Short mmCIF file of the C-alpha atoms (twelve columns), coordinates in Angstrom:
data_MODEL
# 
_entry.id   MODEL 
# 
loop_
_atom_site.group_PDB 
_atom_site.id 
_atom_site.type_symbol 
_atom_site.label_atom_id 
_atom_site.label_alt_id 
_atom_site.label_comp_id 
_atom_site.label_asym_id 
_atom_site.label_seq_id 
_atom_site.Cartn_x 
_atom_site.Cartn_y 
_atom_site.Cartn_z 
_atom_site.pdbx_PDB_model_num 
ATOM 1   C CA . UNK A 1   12.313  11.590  18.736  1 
ATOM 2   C CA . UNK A 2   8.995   12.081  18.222  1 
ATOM 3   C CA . UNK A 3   6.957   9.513   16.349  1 
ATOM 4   C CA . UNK A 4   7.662   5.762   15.989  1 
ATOM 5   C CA . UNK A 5   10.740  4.431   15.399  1 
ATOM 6   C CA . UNK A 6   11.563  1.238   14.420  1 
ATOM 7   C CA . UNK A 7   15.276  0.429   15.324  1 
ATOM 8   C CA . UNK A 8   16.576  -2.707  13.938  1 
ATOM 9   C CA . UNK A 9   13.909  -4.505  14.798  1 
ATOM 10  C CA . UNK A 10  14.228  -8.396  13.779  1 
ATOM 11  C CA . UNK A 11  11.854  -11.665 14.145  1 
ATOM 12  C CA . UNK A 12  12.543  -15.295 14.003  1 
ATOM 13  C CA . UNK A 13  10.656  -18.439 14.465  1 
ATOM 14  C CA . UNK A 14  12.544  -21.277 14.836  1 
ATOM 15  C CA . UNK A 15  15.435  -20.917 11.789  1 
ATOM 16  C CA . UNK A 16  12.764  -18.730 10.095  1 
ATOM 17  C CA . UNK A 17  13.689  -14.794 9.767   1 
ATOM 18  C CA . UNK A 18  10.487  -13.529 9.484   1 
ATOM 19  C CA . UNK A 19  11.495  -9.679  9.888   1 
ATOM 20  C CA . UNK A 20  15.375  -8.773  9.023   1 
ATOM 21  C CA . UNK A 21  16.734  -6.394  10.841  1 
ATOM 22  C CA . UNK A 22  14.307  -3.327  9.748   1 
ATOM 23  C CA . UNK A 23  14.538  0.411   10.837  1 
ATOM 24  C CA . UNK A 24  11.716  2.875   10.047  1 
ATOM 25  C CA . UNK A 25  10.970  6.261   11.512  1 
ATOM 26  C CA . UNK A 26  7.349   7.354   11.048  1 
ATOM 27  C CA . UNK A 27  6.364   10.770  12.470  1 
ATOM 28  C CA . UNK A 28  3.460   12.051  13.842  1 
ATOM 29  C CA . UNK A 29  0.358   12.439  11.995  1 
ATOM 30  C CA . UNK A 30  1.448   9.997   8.965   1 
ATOM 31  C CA . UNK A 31  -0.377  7.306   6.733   1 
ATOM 32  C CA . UNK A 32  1.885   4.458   5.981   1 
ATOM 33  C CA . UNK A 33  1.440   1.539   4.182   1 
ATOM 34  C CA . UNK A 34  3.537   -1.980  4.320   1 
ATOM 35  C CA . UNK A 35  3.056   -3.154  1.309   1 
ATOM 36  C CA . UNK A 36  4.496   -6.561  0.225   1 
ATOM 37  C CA . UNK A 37  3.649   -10.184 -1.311  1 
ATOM 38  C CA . UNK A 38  2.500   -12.733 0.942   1 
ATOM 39  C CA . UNK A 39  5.105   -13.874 3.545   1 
ATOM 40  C CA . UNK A 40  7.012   -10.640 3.431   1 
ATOM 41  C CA . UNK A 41  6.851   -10.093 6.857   1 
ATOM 42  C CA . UNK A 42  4.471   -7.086  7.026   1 
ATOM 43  C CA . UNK A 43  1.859   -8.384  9.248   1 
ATOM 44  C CA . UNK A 44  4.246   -9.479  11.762  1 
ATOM 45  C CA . UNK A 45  5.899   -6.277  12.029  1 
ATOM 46  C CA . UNK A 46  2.946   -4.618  12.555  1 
ATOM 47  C CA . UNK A 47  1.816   -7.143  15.235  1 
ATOM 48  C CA . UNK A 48  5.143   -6.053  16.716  1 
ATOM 49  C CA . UNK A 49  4.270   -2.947  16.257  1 
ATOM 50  C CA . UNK A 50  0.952   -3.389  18.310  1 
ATOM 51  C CA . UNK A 51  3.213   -5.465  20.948  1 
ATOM 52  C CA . UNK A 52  1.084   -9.156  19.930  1 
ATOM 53  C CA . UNK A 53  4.601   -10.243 19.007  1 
ATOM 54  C CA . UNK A 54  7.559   -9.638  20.979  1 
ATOM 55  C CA . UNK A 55  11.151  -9.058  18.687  1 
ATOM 56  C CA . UNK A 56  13.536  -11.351 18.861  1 
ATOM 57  C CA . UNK A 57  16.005  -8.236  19.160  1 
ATOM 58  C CA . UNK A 58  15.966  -4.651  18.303  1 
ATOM 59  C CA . UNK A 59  13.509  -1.969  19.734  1 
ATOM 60  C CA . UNK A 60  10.265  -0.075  19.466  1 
ATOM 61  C CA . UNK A 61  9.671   3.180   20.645  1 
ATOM 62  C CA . UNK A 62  7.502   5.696   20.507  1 
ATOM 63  C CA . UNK A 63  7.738   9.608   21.335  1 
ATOM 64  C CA . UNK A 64  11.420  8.420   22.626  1 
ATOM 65  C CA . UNK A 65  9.896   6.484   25.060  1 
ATOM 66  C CA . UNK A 66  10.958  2.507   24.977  1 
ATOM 67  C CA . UNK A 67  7.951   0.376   24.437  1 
ATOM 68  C CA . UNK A 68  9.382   -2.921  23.322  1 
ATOM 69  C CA . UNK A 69  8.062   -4.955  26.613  1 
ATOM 70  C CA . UNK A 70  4.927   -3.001  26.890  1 
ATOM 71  C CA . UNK A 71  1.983   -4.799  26.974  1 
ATOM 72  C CA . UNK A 72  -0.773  -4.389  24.350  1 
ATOM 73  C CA . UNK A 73  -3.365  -3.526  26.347  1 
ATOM 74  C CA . UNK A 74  -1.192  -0.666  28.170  1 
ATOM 75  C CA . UNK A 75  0.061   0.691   24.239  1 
ATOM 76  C CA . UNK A 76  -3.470  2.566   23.645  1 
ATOM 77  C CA . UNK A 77  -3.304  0.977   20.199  1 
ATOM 78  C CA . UNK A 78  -6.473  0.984   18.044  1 
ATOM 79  C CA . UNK A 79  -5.837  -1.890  15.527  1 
ATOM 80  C CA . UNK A 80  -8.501  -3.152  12.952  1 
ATOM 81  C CA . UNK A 81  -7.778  -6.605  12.289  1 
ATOM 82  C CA . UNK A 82  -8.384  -8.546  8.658   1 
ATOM 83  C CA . UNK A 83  -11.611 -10.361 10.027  1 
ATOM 84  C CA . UNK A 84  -12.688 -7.196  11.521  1 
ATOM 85  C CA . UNK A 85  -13.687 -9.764  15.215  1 
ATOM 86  C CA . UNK A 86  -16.622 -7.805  15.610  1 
ATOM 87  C CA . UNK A 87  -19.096 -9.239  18.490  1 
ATOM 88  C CA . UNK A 88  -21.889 -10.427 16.973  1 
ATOM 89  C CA . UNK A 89  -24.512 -10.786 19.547  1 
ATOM 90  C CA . UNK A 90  -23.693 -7.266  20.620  1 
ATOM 91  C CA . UNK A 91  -25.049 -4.044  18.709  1 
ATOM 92  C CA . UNK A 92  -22.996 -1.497  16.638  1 
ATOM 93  C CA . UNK A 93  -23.116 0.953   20.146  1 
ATOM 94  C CA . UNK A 94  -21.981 -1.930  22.046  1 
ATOM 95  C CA . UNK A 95  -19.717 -2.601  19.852  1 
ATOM 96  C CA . UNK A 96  -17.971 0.437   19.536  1 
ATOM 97  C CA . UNK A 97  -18.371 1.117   23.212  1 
ATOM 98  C CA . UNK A 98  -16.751 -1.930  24.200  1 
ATOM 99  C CA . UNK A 99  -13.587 -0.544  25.344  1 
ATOM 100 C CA . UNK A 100 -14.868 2.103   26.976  1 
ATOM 101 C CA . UNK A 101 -17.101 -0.343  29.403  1 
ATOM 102 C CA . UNK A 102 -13.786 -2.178  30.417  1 
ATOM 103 C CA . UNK A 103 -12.422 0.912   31.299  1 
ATOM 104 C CA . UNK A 104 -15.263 1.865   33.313  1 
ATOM 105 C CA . UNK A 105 -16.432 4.916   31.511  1 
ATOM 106 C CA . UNK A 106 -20.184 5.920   32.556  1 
ATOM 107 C CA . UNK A 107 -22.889 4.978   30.478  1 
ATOM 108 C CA . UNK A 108 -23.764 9.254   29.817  1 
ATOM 109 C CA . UNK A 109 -19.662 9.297   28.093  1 
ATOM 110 C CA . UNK A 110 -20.269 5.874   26.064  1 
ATOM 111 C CA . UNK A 111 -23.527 7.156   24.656  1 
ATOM 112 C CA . UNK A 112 -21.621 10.349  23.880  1 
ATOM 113 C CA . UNK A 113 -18.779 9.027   22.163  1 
ATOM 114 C CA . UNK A 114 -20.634 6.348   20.219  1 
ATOM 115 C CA . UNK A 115 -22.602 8.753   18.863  1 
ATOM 116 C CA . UNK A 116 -19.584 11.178  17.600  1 
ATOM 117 C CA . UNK A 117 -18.009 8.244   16.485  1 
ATOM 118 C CA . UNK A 118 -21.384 6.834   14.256  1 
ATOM 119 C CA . UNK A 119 -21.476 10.593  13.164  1 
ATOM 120 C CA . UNK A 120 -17.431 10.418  12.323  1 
ATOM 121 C CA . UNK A 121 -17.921 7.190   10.132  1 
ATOM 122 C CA . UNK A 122 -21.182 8.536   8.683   1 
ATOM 123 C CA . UNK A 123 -23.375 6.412   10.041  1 
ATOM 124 C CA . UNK A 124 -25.299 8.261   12.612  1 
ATOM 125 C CA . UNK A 125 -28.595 6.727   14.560  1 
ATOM 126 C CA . UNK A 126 -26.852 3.217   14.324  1 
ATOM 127 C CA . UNK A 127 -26.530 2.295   17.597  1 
ATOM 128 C CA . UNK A 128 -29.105 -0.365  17.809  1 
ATOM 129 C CA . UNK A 129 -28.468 -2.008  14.618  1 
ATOM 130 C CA . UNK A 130 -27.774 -5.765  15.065  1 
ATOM 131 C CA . UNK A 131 -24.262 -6.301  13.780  1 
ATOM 132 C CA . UNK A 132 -25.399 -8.922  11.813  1 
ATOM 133 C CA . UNK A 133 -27.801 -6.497  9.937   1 
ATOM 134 C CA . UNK A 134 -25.182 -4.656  8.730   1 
ATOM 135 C CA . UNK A 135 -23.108 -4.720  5.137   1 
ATOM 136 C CA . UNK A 136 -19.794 -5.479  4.304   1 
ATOM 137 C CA . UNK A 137 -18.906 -1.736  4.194   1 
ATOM 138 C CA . UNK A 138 -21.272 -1.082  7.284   1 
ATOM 139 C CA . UNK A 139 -19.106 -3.199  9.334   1 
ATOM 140 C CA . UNK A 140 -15.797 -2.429  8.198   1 
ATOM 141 C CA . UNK A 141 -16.737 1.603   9.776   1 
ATOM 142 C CA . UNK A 142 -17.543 0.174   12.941  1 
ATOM 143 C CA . UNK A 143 -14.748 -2.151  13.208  1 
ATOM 144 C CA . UNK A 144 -12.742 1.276   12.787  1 
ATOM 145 C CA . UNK A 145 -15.127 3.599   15.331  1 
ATOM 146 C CA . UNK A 146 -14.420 0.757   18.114  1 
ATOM 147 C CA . UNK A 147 -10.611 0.753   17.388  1 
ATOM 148 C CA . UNK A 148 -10.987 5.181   17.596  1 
ATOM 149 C CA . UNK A 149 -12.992 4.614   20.933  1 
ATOM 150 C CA . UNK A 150 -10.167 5.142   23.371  1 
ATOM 151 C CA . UNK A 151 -8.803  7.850   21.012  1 
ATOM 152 C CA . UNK A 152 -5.201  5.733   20.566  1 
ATOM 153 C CA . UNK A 153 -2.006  7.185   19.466  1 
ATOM 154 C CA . UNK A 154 -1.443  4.701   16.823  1 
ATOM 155 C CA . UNK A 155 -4.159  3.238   14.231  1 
ATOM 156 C CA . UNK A 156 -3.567  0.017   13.004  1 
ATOM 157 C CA . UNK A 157 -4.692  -2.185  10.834  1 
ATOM 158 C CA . UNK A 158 -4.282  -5.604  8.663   1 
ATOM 159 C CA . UNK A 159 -5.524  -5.845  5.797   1 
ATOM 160 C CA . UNK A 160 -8.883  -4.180  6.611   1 
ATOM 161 C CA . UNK A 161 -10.479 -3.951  3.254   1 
ATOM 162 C CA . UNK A 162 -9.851  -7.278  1.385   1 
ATOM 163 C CA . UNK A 163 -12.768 -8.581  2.151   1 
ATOM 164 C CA . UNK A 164 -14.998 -6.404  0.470   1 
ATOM 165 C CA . UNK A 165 -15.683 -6.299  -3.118  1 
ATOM 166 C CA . UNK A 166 -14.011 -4.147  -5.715  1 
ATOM 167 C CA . UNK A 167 -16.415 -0.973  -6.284  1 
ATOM 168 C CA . UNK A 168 -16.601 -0.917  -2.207  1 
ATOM 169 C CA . UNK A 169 -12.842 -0.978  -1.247  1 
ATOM 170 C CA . UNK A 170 -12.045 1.545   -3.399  1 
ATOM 171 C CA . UNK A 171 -14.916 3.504   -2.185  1 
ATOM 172 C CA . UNK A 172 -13.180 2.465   1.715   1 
ATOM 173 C CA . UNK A 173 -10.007 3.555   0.454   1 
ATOM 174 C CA . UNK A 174 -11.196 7.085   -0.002  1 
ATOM 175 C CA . UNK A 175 -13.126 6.799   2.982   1 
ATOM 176 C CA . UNK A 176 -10.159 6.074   5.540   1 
ATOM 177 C CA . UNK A 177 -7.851  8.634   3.974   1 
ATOM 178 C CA . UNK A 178 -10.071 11.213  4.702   1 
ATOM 179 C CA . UNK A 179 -11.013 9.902   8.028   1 
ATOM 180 C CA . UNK A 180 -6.994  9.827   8.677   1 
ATOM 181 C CA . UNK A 181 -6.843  13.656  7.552   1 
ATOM 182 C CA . UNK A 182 -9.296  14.676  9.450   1 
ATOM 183 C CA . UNK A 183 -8.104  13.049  12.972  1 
ATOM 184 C CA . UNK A 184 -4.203  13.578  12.034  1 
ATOM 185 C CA . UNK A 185 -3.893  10.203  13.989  1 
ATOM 186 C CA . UNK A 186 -0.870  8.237   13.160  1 
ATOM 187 C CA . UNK A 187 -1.977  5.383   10.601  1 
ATOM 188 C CA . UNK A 188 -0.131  1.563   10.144  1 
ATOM 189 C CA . UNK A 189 -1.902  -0.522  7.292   1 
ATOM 190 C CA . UNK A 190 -0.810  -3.962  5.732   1 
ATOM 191 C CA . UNK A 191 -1.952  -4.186  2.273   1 
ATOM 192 C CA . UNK A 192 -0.720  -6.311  -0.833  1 
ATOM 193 C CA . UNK A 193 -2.603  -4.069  -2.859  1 
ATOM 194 C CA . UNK A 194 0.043   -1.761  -4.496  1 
ATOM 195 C CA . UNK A 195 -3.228  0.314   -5.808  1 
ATOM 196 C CA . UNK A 196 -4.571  0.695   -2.247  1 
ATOM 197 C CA . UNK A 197 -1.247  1.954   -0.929  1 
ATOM 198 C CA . UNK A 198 -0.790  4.564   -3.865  1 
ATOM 199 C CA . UNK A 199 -4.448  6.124   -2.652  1 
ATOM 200 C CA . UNK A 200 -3.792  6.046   0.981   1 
ATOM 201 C CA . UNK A 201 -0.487  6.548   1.948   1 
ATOM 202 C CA . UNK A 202 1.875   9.552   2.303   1 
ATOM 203 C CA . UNK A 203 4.566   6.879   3.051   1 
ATOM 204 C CA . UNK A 204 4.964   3.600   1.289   1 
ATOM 205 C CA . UNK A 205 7.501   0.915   3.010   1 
ATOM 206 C CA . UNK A 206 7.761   -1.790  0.034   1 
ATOM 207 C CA . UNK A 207 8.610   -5.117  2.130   1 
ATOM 208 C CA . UNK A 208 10.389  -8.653  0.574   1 
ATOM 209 C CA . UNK A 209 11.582  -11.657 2.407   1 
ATOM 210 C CA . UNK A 210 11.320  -9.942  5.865   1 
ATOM 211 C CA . UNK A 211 13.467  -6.520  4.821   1 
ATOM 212 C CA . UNK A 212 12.330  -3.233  3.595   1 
ATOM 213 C CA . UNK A 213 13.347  -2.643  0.199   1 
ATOM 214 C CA . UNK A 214 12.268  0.708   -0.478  1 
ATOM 215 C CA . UNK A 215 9.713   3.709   1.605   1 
ATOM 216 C CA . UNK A 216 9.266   6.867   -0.326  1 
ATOM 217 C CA . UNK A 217 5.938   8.833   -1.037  1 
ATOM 218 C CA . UNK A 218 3.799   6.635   -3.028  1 
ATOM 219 C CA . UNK A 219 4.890   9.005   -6.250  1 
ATOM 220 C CA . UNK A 220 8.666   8.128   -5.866  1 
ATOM 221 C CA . UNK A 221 8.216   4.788   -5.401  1 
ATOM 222 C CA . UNK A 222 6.601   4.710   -8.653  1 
ATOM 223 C CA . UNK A 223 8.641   6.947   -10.905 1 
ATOM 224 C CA . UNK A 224 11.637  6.091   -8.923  1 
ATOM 225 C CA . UNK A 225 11.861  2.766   -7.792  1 
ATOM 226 C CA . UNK A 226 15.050  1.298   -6.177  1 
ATOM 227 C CA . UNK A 227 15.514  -2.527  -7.782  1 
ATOM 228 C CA . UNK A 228 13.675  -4.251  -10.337 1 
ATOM 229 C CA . UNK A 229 10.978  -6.063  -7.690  1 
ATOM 230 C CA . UNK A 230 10.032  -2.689  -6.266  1 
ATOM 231 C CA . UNK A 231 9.977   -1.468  -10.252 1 
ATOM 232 C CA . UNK A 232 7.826   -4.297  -10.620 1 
ATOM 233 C CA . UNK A 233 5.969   -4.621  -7.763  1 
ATOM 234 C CA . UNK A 234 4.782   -1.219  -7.624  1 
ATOM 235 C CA . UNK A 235 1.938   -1.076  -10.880 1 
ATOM 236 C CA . UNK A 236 2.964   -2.425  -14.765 1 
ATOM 237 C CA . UNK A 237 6.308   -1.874  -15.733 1 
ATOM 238 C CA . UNK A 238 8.309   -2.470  -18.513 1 
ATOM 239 C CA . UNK A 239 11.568  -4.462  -17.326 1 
ATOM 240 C CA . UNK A 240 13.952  -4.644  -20.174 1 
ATOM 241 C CA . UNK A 241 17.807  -5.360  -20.620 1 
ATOM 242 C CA . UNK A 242 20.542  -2.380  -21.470 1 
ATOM 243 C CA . UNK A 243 23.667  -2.238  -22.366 1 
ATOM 244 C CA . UNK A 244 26.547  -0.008  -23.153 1 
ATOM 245 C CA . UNK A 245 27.956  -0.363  -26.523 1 
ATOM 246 C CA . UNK A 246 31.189  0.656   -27.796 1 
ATOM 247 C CA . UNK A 247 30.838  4.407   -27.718 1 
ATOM 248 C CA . UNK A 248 29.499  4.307   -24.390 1 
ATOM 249 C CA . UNK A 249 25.813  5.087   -25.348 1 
ATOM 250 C CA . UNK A 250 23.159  3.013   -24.410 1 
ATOM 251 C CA . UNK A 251 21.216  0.160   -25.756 1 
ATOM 252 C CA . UNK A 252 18.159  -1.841  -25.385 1 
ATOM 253 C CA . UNK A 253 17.543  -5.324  -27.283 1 
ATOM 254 C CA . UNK A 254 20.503  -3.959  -29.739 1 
ATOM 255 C CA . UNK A 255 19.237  -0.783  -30.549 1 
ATOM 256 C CA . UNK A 256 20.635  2.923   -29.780 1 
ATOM 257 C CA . UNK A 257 18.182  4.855   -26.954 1 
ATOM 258 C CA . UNK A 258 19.337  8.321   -27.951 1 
ATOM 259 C CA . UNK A 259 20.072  10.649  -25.174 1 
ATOM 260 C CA . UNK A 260 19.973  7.328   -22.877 1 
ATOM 261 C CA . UNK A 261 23.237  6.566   -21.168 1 
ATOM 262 C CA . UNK A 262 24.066  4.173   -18.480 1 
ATOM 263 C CA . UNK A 263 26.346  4.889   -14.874 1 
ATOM 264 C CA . UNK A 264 30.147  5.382   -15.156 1 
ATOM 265 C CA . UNK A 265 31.063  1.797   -14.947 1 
ATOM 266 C CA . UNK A 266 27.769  0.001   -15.225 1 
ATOM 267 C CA . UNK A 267 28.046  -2.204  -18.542 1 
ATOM 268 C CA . UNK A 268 24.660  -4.202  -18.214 1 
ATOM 269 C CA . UNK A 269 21.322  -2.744  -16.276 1 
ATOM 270 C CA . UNK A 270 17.802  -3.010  -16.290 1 
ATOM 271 C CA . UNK A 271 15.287  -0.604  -17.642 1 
ATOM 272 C CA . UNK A 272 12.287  0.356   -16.005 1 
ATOM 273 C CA . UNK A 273 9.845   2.130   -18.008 1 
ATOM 274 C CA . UNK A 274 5.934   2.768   -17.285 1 
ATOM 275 C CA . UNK A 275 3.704   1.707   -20.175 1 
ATOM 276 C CA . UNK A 276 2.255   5.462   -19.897 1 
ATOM 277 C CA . UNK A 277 5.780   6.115   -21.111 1 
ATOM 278 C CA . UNK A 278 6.112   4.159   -24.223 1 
ATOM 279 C CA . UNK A 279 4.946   6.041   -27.487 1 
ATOM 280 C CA . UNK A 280 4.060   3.781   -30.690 1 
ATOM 281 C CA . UNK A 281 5.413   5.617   -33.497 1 
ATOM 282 C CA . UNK A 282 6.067   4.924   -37.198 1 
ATOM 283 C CA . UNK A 283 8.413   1.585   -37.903 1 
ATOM 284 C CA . UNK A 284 11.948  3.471   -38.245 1 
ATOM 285 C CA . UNK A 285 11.262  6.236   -36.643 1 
ATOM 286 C CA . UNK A 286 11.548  4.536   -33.083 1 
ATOM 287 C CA . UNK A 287 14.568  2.856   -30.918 1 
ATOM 288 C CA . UNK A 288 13.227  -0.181  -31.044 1 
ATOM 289 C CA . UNK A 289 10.783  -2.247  -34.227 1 
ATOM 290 C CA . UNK A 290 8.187   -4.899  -33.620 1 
ATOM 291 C CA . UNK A 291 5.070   -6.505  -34.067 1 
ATOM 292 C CA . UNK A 292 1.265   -5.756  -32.736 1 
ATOM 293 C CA . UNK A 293 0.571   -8.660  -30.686 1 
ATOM 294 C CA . UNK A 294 -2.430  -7.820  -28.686 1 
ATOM 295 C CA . UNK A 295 -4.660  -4.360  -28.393 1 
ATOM 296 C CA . UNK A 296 -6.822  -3.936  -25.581 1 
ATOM 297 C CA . UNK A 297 -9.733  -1.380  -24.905 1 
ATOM 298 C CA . UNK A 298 -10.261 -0.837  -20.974 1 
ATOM 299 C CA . UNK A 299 -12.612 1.998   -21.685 1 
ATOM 300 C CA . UNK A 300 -10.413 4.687   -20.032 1 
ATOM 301 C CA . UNK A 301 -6.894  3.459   -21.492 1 
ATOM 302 C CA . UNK A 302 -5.868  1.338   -24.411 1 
ATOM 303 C CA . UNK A 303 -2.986  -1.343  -24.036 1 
ATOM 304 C CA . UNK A 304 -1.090  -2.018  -27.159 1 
ATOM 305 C CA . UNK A 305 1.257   -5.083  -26.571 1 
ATOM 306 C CA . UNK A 306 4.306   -4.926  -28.850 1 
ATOM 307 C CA . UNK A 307 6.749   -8.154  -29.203 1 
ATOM 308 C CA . UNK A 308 10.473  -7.136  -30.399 1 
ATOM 309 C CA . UNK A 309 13.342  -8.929  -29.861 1 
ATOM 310 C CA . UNK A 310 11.706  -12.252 -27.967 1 
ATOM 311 C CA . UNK A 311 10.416  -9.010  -25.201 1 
ATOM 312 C CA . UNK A 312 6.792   -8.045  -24.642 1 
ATOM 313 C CA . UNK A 313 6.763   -4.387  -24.594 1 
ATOM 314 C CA . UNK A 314 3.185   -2.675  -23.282 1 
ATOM 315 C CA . UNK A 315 1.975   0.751   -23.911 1 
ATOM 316 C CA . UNK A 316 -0.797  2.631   -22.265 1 
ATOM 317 C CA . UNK A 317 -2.292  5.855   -24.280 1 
ATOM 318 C CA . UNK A 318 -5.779  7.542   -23.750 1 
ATOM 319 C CA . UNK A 319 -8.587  7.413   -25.980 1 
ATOM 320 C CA . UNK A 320 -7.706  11.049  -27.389 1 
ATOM 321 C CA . UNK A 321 -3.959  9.720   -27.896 1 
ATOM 322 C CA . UNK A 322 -5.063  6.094   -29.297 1 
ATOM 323 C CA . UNK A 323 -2.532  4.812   -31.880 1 
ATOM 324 C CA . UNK A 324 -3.979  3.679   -35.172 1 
ATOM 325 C CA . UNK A 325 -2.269  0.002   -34.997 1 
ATOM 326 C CA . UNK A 326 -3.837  -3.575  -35.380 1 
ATOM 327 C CA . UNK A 327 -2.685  -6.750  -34.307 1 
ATOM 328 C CA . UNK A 328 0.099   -8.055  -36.723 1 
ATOM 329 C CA . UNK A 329 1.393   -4.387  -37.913 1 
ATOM 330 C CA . UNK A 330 4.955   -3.304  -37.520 1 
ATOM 331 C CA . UNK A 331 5.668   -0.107  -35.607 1 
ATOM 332 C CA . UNK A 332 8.010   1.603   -33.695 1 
ATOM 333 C CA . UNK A 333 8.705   1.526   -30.180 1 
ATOM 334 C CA . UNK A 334 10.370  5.197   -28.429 1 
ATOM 335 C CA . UNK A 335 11.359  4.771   -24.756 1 
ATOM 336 C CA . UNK A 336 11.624  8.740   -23.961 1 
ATOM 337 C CA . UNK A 337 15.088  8.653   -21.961 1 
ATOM 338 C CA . UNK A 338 14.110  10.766  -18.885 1 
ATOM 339 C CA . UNK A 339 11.189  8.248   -18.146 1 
ATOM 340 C CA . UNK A 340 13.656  5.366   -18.198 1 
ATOM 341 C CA . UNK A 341 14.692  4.306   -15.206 1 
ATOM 342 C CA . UNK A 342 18.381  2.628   -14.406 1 
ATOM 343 C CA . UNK A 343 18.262  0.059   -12.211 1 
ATOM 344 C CA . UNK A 344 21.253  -2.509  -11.511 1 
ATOM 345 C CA . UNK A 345 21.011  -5.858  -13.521 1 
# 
């Protein structure tokens, strides 16, 4: 098969399970993100991935080819590692040219590829700038030119842009997708940013106590998520409580969703719906009634936090769409039925 492939793939230490039995097939050319909480297991499947770990059973392969005992260095692996471990008493060239030294490359093809690699990561005439000289954002591009220097079949990387401040990751983000596009290299990143994966990836793997819950497109997972962590994990959600009622239609905190209805044989569930979703309309006129609790103005969206039936329910409109509510005013909730999602209770 071309690609990876990840084939039940499992890591303990001690009694500990860090990685459960996990399967993945990731083809050529594709930007995936493991995306998790802390202690998911993420990072140490992708330093199994890389070959830093070895599984306890299970294999790695990649184009068909078996490459569970290979060693790191012999993988041709670029990996970009949370702390970047740049050398800083070398320059950015030597930096980036690094690899290329141990592998005895001549001086003429190190200058040449440092300097296509400084033009690559937009920072061009570079080469003699003291690591140390450098910014946050600076460094993080030549922590990724030296892992590109051996041109590897597989790009990895852990966590490569917590570091850096808000305006600047996101900025980073942008920056690596493209990069990605235009090499069409194979890309592994470990993020617990669920807002960095949905910019990135084309495929995101959502991880939990060592197992992979759910990888879809970054849309699906979103509008389709598969439990109530992913629903949850993935962006704001509203998580609410539904039941069937007598004539088989279904309800939500006691009241009728019209055109809602639950599985064949599913009596309780859970409700995902995005607060982009959720319309605030007259009291009466809604499925559900409550109370203004809280309104908040981000600028480019306004929340409008609605208590009914001991639940928080949130709703996010535009400026152009802003309801006319205050705190303390009674108003309708309406949970459009094709945005709500079933998920098992």
């Amino acid at each position: 098969m071309s690609g990876l492939s990840i084939d039940a793939v499992t890591k303990q230490f001690g009694d500990f399970r860090a990685v459960d039995d996990v399967s993945l097939s990731v083809p050529h050319g594709t930007f995936v993100c493991l995306l998790g909480p802390s202690g998911c297991g993420k990072t140490t499947l992708l330093r199994m991935i890389a070959g830093l770990e070895e599984p306890t059973s299970g294999t790695i392969a990649l184009d068909g080819a078996d490459i569970t005992d290979v060693p790191t260095h012999r993988r041709n692996f670029g990996m970009v590692f949370q702390s970047l471990a740049l050398f800083p008493h070398l320059s950015v060239g030597d930096n980036i040219s690094y690899a290329l030294r141990i592998r005895g490359a001549s001086k003429q093809e190190q200058r040449k590829r440092v300097e296509d690699l400084l033009a690559l990561i937009h920072l061009p005439g570079f080469a003699d700038r003291p690591v140390a000289k450098l910014s946050g954002g600076q460094r993080q591009r030549v922590a990724i030119a030296r892992a590109l220097a051996l041109s590897p079949k597989l790009f990895l990387l852990d966590e490569p842009l917590s570091a850096l401040d808000a305006k600047l990751r996101e900025a980073m983000q942008v920056e690596l997708r493209q990069l990605q596009q235009r090499l069409g290299i194979t890309t592994i990143v470990v993020t617990h940013d669920q807002r960095e994966a949905m910019t990135m990836a084309d495929l995101v793997v959502v991880m939990g106590k060592g197992r992979i819950l759910q990888a879809a497109p970054p849309i699906e997972i979103y509008r389709r998520p598969a439990d109530a962590f992913v629903a949850g994990f993935i962006g704001i959600t509203n998580l609410l409580p539904a039941e069937t009622d007598s004539a088989g239609r279904a309800t939500v905190l006691g009241h009728v969703v019209a055109g809602l209805t639950l599985p064949a044989g599913m009596a309780k569930a859970s409700l995902s719906v995005r607060p982009e979703d959720v319309r605030i309309v007259a009291p009466g006129a809604g499925a559900l009634d409550g109370t203004v609790t809280f309104v908040r103005d981000l600028g480019g969206t306004i929340e409008t936090f609605v208590q009914t039936g001991g639940t928080t329910i949130v709703a996010v409109a535009t400026p152009r769409e802003r309801p006319d509510v205050s705190v303390g005013q009674q108003v309708g909730i309406a949970l459009p039925p094709e945005s709500c999602v079933v998920l098992k209770s």
